GROMACS .gro file of C-alpha atoms in nm:
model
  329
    1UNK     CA    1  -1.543   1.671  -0.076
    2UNK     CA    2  -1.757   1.515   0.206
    3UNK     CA    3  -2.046   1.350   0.076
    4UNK     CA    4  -2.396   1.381   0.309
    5UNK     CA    5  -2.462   1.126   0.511
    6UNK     CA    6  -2.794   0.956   0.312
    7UNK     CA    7  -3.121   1.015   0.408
    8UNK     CA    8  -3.219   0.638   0.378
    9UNK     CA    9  -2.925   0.570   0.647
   10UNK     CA   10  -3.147   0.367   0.860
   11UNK     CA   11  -3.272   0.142   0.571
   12UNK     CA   12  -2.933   0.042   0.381
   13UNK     CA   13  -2.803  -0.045   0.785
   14UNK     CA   14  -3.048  -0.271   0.767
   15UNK     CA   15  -2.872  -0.430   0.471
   16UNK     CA   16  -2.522  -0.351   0.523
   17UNK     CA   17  -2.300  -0.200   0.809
   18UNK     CA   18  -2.128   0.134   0.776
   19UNK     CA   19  -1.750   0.116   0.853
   20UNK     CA   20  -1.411   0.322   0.819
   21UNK     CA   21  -1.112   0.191   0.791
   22UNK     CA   22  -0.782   0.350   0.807
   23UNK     CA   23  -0.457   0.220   0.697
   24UNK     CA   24  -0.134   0.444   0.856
   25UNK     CA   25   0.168   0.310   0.655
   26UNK     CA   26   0.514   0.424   0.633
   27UNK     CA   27   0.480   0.690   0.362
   28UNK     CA   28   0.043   0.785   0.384
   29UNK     CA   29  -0.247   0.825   0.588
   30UNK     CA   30  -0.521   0.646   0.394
   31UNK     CA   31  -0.933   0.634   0.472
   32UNK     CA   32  -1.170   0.410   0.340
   33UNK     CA   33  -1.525   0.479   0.475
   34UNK     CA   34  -1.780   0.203   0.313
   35UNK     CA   35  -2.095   0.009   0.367
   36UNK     CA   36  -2.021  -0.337   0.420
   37UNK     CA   37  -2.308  -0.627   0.305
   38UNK     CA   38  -2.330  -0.962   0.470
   39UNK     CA   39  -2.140  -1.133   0.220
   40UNK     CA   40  -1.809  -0.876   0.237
   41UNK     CA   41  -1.925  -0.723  -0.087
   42UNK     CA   42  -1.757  -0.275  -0.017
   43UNK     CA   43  -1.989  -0.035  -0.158
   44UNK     CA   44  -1.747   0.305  -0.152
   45UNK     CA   45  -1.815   0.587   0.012
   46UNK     CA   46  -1.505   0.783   0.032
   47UNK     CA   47  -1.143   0.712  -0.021
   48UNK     CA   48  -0.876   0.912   0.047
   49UNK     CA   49  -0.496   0.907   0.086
   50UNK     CA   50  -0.246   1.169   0.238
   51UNK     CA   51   0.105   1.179   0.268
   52UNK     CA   52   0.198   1.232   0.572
   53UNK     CA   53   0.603   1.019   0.593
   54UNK     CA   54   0.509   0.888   0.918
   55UNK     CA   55   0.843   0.668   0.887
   56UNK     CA   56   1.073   0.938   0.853
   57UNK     CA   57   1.393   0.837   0.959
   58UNK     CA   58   1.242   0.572   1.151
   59UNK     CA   59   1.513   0.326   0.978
   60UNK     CA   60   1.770   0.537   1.117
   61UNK     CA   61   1.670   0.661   1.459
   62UNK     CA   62   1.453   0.370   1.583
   63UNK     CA   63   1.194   0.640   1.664
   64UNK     CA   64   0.903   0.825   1.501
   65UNK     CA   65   1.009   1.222   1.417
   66UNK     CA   66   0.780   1.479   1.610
   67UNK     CA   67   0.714   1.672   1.264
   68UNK     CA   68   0.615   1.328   1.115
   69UNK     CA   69   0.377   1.263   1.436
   70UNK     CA   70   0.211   1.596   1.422
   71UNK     CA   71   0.177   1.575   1.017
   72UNK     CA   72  -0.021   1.253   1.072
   73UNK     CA   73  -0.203   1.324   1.380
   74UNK     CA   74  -0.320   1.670   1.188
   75UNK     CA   75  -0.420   1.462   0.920
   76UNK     CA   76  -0.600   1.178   1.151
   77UNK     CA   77  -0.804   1.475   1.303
   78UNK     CA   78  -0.933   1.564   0.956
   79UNK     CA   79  -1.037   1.189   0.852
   80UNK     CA   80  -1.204   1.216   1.184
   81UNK     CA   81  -1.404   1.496   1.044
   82UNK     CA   82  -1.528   1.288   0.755
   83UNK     CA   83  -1.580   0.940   0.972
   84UNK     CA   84  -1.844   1.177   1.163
   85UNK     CA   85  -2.001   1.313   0.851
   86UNK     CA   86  -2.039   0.995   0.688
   87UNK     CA   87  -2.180   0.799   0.958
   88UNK     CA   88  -1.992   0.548   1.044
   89UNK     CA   89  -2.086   0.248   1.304
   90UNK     CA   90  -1.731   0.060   1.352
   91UNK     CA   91  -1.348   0.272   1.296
   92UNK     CA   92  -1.073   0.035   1.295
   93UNK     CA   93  -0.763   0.224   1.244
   94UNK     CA   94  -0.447  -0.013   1.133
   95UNK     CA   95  -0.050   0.072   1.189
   96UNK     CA   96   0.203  -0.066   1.022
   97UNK     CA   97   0.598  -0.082   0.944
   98UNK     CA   98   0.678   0.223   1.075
   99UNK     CA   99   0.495   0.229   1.393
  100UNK     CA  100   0.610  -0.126   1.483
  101UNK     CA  101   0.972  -0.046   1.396
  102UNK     CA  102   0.947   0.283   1.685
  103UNK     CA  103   1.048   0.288   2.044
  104UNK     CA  104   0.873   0.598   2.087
  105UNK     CA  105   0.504   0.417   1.943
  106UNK     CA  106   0.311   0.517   2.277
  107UNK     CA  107   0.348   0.878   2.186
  108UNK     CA  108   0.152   0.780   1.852
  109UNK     CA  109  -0.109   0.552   2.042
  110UNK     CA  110  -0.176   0.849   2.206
  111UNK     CA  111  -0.200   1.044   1.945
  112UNK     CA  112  -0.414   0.893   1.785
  113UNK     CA  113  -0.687   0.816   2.043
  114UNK     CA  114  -0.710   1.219   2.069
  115UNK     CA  115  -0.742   1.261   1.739
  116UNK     CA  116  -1.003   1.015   1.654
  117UNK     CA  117  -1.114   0.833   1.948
  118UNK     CA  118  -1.018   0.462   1.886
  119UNK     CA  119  -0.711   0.291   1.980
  120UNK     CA  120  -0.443   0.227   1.708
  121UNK     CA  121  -0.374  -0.145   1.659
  122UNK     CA  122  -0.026  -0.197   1.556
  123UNK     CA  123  -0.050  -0.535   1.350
  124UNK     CA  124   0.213  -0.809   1.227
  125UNK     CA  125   0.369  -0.812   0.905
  126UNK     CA  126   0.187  -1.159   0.871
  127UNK     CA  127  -0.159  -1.011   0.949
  128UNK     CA  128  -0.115  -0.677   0.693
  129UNK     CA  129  -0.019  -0.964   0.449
  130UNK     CA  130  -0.343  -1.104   0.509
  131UNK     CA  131  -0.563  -0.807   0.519
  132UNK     CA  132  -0.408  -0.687   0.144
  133UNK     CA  133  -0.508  -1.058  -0.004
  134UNK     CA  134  -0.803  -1.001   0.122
  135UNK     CA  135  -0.881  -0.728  -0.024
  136UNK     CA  136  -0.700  -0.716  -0.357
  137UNK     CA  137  -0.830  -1.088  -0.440
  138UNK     CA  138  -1.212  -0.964  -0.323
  139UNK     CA  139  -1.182  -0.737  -0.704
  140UNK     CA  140  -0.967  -0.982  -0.919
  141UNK     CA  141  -1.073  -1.364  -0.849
  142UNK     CA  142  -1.368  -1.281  -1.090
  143UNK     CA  143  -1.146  -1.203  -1.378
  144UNK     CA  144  -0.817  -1.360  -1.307
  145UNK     CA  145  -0.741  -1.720  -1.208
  146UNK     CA  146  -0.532  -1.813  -0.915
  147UNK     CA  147  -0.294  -1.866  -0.759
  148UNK     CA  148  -0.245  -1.503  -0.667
  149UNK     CA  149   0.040  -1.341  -0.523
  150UNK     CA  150  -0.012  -1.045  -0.390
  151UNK     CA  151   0.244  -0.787  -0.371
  152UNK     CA  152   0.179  -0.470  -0.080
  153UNK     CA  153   0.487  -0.249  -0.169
  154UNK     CA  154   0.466  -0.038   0.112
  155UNK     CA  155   0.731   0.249   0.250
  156UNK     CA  156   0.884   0.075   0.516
  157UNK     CA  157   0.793  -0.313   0.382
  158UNK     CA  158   0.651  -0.515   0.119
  159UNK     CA  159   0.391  -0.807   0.187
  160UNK     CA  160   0.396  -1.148  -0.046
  161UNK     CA  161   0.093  -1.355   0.003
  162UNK     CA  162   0.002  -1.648  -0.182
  163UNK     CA  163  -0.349  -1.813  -0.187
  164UNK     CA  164  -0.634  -1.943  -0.375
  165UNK     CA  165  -0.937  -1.835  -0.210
  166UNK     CA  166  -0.749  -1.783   0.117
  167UNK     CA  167  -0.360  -1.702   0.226
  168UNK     CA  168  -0.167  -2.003   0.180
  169UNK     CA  169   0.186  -1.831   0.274
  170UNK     CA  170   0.270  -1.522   0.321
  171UNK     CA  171   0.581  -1.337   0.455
  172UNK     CA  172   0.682  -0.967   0.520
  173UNK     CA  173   0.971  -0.807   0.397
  174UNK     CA  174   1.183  -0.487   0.539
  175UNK     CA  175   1.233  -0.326   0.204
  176UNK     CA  176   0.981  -0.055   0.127
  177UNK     CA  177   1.052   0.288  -0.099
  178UNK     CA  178   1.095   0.465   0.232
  179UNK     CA  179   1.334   0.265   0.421
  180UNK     CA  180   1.551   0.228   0.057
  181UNK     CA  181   1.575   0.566  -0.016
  182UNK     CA  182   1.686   0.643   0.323
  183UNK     CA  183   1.948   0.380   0.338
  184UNK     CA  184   2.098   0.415  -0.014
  185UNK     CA  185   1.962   0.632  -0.245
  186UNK     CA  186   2.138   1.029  -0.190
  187UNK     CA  187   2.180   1.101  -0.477
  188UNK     CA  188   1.939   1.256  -0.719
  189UNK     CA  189   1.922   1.058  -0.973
  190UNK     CA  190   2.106   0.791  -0.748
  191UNK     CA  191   2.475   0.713  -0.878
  192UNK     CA  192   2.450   0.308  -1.004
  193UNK     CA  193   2.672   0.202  -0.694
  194UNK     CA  194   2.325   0.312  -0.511
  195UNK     CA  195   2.084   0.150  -0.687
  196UNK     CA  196   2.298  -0.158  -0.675
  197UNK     CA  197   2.313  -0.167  -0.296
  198UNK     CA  198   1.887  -0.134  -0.290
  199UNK     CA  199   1.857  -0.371  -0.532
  200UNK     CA  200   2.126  -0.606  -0.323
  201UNK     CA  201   1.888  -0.524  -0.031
  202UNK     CA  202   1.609  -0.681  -0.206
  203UNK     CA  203   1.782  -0.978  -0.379
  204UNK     CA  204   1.840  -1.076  -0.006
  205UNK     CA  205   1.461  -1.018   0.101
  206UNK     CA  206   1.347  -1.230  -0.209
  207UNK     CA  207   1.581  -1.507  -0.094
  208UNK     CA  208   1.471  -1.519   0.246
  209UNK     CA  209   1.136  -1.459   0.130
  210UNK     CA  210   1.114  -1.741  -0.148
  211UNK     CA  211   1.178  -2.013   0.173
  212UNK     CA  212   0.850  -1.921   0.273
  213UNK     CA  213   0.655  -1.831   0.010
  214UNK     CA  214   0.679  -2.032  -0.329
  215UNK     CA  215   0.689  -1.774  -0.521
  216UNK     CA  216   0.712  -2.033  -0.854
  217UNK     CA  217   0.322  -2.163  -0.787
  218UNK     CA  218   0.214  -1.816  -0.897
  219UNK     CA  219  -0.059  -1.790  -1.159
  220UNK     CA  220  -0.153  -1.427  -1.129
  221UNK     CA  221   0.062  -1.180  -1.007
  222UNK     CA  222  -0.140  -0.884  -0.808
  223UNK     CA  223   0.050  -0.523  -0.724
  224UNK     CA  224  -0.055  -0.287  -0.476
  225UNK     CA  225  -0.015   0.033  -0.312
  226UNK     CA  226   0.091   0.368  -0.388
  227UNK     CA  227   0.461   0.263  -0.539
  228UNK     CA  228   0.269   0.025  -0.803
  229UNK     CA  229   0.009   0.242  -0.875
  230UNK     CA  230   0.223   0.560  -0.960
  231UNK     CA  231   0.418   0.289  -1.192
  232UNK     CA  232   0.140   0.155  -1.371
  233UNK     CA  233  -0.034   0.578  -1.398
  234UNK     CA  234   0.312   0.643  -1.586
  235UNK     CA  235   0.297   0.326  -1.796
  236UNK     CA  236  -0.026   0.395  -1.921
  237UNK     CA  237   0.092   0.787  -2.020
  238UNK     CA  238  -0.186   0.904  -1.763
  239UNK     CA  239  -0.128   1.300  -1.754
  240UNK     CA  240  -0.399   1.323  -1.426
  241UNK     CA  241  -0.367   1.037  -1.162
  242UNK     CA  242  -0.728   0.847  -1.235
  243UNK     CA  243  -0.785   0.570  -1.007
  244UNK     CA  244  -1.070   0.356  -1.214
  245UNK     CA  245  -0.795   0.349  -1.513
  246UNK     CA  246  -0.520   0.214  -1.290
  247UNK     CA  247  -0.756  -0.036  -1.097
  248UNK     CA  248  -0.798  -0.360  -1.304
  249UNK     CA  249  -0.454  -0.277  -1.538
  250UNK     CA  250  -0.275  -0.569  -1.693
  251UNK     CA  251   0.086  -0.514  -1.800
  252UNK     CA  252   0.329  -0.741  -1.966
  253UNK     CA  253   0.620  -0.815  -1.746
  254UNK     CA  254   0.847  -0.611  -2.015
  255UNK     CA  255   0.627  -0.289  -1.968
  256UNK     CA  256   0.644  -0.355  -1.551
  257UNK     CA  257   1.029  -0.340  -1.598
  258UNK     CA  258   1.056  -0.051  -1.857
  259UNK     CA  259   0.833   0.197  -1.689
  260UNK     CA  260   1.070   0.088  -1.407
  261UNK     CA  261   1.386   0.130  -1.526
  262UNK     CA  262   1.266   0.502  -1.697
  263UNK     CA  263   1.140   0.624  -1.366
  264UNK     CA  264   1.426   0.547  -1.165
  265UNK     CA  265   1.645   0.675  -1.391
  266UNK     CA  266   1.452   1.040  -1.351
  267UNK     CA  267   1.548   1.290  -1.088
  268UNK     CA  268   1.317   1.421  -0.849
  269UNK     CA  269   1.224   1.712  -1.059
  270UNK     CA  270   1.127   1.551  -1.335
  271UNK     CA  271   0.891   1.302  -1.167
  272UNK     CA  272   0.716   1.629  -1.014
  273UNK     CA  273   0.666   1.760  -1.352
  274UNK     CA  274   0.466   1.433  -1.427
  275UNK     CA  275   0.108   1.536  -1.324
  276UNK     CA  276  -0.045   1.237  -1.187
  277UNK     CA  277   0.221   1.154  -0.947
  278UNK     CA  278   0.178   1.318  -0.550
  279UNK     CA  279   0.488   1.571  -0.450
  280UNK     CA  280   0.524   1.350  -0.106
  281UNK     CA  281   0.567   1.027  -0.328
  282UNK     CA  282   0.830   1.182  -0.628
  283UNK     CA  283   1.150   1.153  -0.365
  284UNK     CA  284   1.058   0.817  -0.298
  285UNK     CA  285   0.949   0.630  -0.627
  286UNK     CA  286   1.302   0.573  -0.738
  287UNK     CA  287   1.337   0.316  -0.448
  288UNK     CA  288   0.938   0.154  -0.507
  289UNK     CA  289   1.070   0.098  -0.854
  290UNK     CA  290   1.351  -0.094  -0.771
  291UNK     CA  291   1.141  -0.291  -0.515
  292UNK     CA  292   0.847  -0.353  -0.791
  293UNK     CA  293   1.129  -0.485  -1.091
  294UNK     CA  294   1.267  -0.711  -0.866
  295UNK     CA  295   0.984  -0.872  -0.752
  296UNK     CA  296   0.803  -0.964  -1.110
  297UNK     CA  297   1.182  -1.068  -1.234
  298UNK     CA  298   1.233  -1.285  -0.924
  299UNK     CA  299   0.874  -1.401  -0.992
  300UNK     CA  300   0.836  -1.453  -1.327
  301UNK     CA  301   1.194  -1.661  -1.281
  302UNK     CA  302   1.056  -1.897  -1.003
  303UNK     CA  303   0.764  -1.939  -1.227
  304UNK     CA  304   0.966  -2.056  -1.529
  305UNK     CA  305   1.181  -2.233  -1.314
  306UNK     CA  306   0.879  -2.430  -1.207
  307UNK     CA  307   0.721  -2.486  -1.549
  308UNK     CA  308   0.531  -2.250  -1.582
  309UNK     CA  309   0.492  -1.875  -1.790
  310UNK     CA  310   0.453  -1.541  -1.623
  311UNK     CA  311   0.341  -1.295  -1.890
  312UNK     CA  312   0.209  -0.996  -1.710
  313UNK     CA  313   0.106  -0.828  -1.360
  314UNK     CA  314  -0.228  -0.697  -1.281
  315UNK     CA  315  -0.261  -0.353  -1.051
  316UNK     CA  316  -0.526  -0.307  -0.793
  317UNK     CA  317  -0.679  -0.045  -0.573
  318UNK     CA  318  -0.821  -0.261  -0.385
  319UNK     CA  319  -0.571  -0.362  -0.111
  320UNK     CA  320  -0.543  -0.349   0.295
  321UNK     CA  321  -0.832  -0.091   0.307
  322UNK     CA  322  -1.047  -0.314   0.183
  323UNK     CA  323  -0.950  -0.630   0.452
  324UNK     CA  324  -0.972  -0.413   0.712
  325UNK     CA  325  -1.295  -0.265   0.629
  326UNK     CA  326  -1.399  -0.653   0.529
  327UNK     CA  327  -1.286  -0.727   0.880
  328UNK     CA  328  -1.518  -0.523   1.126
  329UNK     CA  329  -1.861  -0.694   0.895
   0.00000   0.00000   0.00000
């Protein structure tokens, strides 16, 4: 539901600045609309996420799908709805791994300035990196020490960013639950010579990766997006998706891996029968779960090769929304 626009608009501008941000990944179409105070400090005024598969077959074709392109641009024209109800001052709107993997990505700028009125930036790897530790570390630094890595398992890629109070390293990887599925996984549940070639995938990601990125420095390990999330909602038993349980979660490394190892072991039907998880995420999950083990084992092992003990990873719902809407203050 739209919520009014406030009838003491005028007065909280005059504290903070209205924004909507919107974040058009791989696999969803996600909105944050919030009010913005001087210091960065997001006061939420509606969040929402669709999935729309921009990316499909992307990976394949080099080019975005007309279905895909109308799903989204339907979508876009409904978040325009609510940017105009809630009163927004600044839109940023933010593409990602799919739209800079497309020769056809005019066709989407266009699109998109129709649908909404603003132009669609297409940003680096580097710089989605950057928004995502900006906005995941914004909701942890107060209760978990750093250094963070933060992880932004998306569909078509997967972020690493490393920092203290500000991104040290950070380095953008083509592996997302999208682009895996599409590449390996056919089978439902995929045959182990599948998983093994994702996983392979990803072992060669982390390696390249880990040259940038020392991944062993690591004091808090932070996972994002809708791949995490759905991971942690099942590790906790959730029966409903409910986002303030998820946000904030700390699981032991061997919970991480078991809740991945049961999920990608599940066919597609039985992940829709689990209630909190979204029918345009259940084909895909398989693939995010292989993505999300890998990481915390390749993790925690840097981290004991370096001296050090990774115990546990920490999920947030705070993540590239959040920078960007940080961003326009």
């Amino acid at each position: 539901m739209i919520r009014p626009f406030p009838s003491d608009a005028l007065t909280a501008a005059s504290r903070s600045r209205r924004v909507a941000a919107l974040d058009c990944g791989t696999n969803s179409l996600r909105l944050l609309v919030a009010d913005v105070a001087a210091d960065g400090t997001l006061s939420e005024v509606e969040r929402r996420t669709t999935i729309v598969r921009l990316g499909q077959g992307v990976d394949r074709t080099g080019e975005l799908a007309p279905d895909a392109l109308e799903r989204t641009f339907a979508v876009t024209r409904e978040y325009a709805q609510v940017v105009a109800a809630t009163g927004a001052q600044d839109v940023r709107f933010v593409a990602t791994s799919a739209t800079r993997d497309a020769r056809n990505r005019d066709v989407f700028f266009a699109g998109i300035r129709d649908a909404i009125g603003v132009e669609a930036e297409v940003i680096s790897g580097d710089e989605e990196a950057q928004l995502s530790f900006r906005g995941a570390t914004g909701a942890v630094s107060a209760t978990h020490p750093g250094p963070y890595l933060v992880v932004d398992l998306g569909g078509g890629s997967t972020e690493l960013v490393l920092g203290e109070r500000a991104p040290e390293a950070a380095v953008s990887m083509d592996v997302g639950s999208v682009r895996l599925t599409e590449r390996h996984l056919h089978s439902d549940p995929p045959t182990p010579a599948e998983v093994a070639a994702a996983r392979a995938d990803v072992h060669a990601a982390l390696d390249a990766a880990a040259a940038v990125v020392p991944l062993g420095r690591t004091t808090t390990l932070v996972g994002l997006a809708g791949s995490v999330t759905s991971l942690t909602a099942y590790a906790l038993g959730l029966r409903v998706y409910d986002r303030d349980a998820v946000d904030g979660t700390v699981l032991s490394v061997d919970d991480v891996l078991g809740a991945c190892d049961r999920m990608l072991a599940m066919s597609r039907a039985e992940r829709l029968a689990l209630g909190f998880l979204q029918p345009g995420r259940a084909d895909v999950l398989g693939a995010g779960a292989i993505v999300w083990a890998e990481v915390v084992r390749r993790v925690r092992d840097d981290v004991a090769a370096a001296g050090g003990a990774l115990t546990h990873a920490v999920t947030s719902e705070h993540d590239i929304l959040d920078g960007i809407a940080r961003s326009m203050r």
